Short mmCIF file of C-alpha atoms in Angstrom, two decimals:
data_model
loop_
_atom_site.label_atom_id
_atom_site.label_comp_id
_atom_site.label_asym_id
_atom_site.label_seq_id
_atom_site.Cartn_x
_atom_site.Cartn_y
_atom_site.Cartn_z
CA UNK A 7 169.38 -52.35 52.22
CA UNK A 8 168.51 -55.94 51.87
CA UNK A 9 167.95 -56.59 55.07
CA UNK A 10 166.30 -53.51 56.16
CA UNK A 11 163.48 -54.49 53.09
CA UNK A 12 162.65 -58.06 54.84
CA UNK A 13 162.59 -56.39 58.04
CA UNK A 14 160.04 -54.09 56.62
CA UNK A 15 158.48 -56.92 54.71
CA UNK A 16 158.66 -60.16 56.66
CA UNK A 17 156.19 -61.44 59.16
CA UNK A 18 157.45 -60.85 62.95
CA UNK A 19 157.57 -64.62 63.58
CA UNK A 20 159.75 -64.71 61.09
CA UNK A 21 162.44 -62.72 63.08
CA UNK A 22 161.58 -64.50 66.24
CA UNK A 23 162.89 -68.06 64.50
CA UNK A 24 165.73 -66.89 62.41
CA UNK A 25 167.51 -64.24 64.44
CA UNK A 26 168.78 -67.51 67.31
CA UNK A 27 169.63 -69.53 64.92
CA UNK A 28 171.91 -67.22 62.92
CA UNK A 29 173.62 -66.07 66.22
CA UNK A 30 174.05 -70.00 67.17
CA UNK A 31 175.99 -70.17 63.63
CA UNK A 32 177.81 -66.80 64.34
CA UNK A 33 179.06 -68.40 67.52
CA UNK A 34 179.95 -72.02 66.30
CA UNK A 35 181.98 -70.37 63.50
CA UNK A 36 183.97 -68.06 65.89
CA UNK A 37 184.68 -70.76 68.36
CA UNK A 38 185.73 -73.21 65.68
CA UNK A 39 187.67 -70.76 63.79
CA UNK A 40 191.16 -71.61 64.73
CA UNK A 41 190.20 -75.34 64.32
CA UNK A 42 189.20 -75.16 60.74
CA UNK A 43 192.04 -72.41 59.80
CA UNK A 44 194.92 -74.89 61.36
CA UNK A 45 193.32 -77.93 59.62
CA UNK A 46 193.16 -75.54 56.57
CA UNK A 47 196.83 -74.99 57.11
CA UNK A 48 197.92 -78.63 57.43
CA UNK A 49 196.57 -79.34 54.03
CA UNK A 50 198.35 -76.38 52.95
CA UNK A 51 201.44 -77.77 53.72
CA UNK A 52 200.52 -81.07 52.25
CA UNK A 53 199.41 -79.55 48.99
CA UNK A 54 201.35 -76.52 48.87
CA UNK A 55 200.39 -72.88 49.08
CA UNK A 56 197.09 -71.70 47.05
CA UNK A 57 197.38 -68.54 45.96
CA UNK A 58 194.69 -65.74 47.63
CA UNK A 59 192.70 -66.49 44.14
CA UNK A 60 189.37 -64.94 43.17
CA UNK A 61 187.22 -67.80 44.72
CA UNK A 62 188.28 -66.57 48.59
CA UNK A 63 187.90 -63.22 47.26
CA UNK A 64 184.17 -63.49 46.28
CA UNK A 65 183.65 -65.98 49.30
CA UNK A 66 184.74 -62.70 51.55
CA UNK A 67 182.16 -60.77 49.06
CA UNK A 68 179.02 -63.36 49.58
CA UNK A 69 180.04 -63.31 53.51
CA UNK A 70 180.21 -60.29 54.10
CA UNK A 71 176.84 -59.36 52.43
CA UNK A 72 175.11 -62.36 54.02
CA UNK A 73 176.53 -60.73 57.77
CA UNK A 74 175.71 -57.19 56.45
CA UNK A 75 171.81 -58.39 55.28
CA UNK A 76 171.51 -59.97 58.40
CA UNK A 77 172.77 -56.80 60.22
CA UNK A 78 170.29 -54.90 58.95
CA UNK A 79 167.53 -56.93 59.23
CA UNK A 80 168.52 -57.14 63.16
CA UNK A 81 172.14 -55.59 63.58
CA UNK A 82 171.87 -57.15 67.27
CA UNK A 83 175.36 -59.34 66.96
CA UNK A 84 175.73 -58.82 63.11
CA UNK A 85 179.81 -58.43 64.17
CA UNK A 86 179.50 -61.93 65.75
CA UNK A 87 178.41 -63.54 62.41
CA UNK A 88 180.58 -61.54 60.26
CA UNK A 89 183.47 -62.27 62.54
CA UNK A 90 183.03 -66.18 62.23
CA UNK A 91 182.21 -65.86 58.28
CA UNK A 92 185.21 -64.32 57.69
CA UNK A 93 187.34 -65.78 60.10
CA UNK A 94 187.04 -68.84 58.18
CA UNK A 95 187.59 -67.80 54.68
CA UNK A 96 190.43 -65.51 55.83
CA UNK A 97 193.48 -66.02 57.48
CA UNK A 98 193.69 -62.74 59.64
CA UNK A 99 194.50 -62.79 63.51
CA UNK A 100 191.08 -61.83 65.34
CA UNK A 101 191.87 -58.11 66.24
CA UNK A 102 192.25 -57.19 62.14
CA UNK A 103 189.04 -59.39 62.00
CA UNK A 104 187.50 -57.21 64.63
CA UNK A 105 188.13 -54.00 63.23
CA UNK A 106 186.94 -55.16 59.47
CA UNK A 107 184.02 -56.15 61.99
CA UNK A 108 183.81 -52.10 63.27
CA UNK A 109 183.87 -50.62 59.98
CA UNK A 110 181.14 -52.97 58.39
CA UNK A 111 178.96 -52.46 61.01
CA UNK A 112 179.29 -48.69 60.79
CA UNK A 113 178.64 -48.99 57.46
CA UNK A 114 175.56 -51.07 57.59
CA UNK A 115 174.26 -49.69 60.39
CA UNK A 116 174.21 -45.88 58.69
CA UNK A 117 172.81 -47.73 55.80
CA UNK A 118 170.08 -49.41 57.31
CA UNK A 119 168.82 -46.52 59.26
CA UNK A 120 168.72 -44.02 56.45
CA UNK A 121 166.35 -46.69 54.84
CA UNK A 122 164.14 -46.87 57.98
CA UNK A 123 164.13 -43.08 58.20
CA UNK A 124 162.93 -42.57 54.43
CA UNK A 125 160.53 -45.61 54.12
CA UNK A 126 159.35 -45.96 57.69
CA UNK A 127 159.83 -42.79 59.43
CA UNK A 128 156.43 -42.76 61.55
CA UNK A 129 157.31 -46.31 62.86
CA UNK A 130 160.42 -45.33 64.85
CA UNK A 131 160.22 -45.05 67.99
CA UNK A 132 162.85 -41.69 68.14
CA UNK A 133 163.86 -41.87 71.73
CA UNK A 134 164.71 -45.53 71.42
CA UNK A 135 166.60 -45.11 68.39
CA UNK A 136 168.88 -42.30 69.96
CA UNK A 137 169.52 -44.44 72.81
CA UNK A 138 170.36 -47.76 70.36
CA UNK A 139 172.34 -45.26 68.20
CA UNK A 140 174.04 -43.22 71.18
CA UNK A 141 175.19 -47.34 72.69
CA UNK A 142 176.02 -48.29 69.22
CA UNK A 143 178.67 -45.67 68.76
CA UNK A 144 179.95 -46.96 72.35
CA UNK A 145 179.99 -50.01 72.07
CA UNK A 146 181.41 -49.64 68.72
CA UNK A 147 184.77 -47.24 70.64
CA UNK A 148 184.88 -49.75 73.67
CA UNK A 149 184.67 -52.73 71.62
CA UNK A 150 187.72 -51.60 68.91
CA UNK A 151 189.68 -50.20 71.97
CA UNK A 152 189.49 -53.24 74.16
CA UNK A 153 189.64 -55.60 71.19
CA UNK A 154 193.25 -54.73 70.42
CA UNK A 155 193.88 -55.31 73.40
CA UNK A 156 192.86 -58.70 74.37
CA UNK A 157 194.52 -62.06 73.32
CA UNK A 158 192.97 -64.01 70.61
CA UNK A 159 191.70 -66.81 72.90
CA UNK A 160 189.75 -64.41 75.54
CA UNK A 161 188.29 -62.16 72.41
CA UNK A 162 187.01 -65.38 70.94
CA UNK A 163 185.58 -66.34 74.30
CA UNK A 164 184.20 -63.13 75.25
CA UNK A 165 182.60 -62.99 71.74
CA UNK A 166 181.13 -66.74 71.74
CA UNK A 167 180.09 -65.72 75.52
CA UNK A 168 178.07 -62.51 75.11
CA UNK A 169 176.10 -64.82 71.43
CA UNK A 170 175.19 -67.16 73.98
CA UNK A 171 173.65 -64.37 76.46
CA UNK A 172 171.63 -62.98 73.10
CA UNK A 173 170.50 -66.26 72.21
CA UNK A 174 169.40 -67.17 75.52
CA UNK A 175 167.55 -63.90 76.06
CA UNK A 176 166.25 -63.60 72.55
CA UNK A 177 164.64 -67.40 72.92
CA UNK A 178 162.88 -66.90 76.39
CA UNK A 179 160.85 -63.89 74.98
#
C-alpha cells in the first residue's frame, strides 16, 4: 500500500531517478551476498554463535517492507532487491531465498493492484495490465520452477544479469 500511495502521489521524475538506483543496490547486494555472509561467518566462529535474536528478526521485517514498498511503487525487479536485502540478514541458500522472493511478490503485487483498481481505476490502461498481470503469473511459475533448479552461483548471476539489462534500459529512456 505504501508504495502504491507515492506512486499515486509522487512526481514522475521522481520514479525516473530512484527506480536505477534501487535496482543498482538490489544487484550489488545479490552479487556480494556470499561475500558478506562468509565474512559474517568467520566472525561467527571467532565470537561464537549469536543466537537468531529479535534484532535479525525485525531487520527481515524493515527489509522486507522496504522491497515490498518499492515493489509496489514499481514491482519491475522488486524480487531482485528483496533477494539481496534478505540474503544478507539471513543465512538461507538462494533457492529458499527465491521462493520467500515468489510469495512476497504475489503478495504485493495483489496488494498493490487492488489499490490501483479502487483509487485509480480510470487511469489503467486494462489491456496493458492483463498482459503485465498474465507475464507476471509466468514469470512468477518459470522463475520458481527454474530457480530450484539452478546452482547458487548461475541464479545469482542470472539475477545480477537481467538488474543490469533493467537498469540499462530504464536509464536510456
Amino acid at each position: 500500500l505504501t508504495g502504491a500511495w507515492l506512486l499515486l502521489t509522487l512526481p514522475a521524475e521522481v520514479f525516473a531517478t530512484v527506480v536505477p538506483v534501487l535496482l543498482g543496490v538490489a544487484a550489488v547486494l545479490v552479487a556480494t551476498q556470499p561475500l558478506i555472509n562468509r565474512a559474517l561467518a568467520r566472525r561467527q566462529e571467532e565470537d561464537g554463535p549469536a543466537p537468531p535474536g529479535r534484532g535479525r528478526l525485525a531487520a527481515v521485517g524493515v527489509g522486507s517492507y522496504a522491497a515490498s514498498t518499492y515493489g509496489g511503487y514499481f514491482s519491475a525487479s522488486q524480487g531482485v532487491l528483496l533477494m539481496g536485502i534478505t540474503g544478507l540478514i539471513t543465512p538461507q541458500p538462494i533457492q529458499r531465498l527465491n521462493a520467500l522472493k515468489n510469495i512476497n511478490t504475489v503478495t504485493v503485487n495483489i496488494v498493490a493492484a487492488t489499490a490501483y483498481v479502487l483509487v485509480a481505476a480510470d487511469q489503467v490502461v486494462w489491456s496493458v495490465a492483463g498482459l503485465m498481470a498474465v507475464g507476471s503469473v509466468a514469470g512468477g511459475w518459470a522463475g520458481a520452477t527454474v530457480g530450484r533448479r539452478l546452482p547458487g552461483p548461475l541464479l545469482r548471476t542470472a539475477i545480477v544479469v537481467l538488474a543490469g539489462v533493467a537498469i540499462a534500459l530504464l536509464v536510456r529512456r
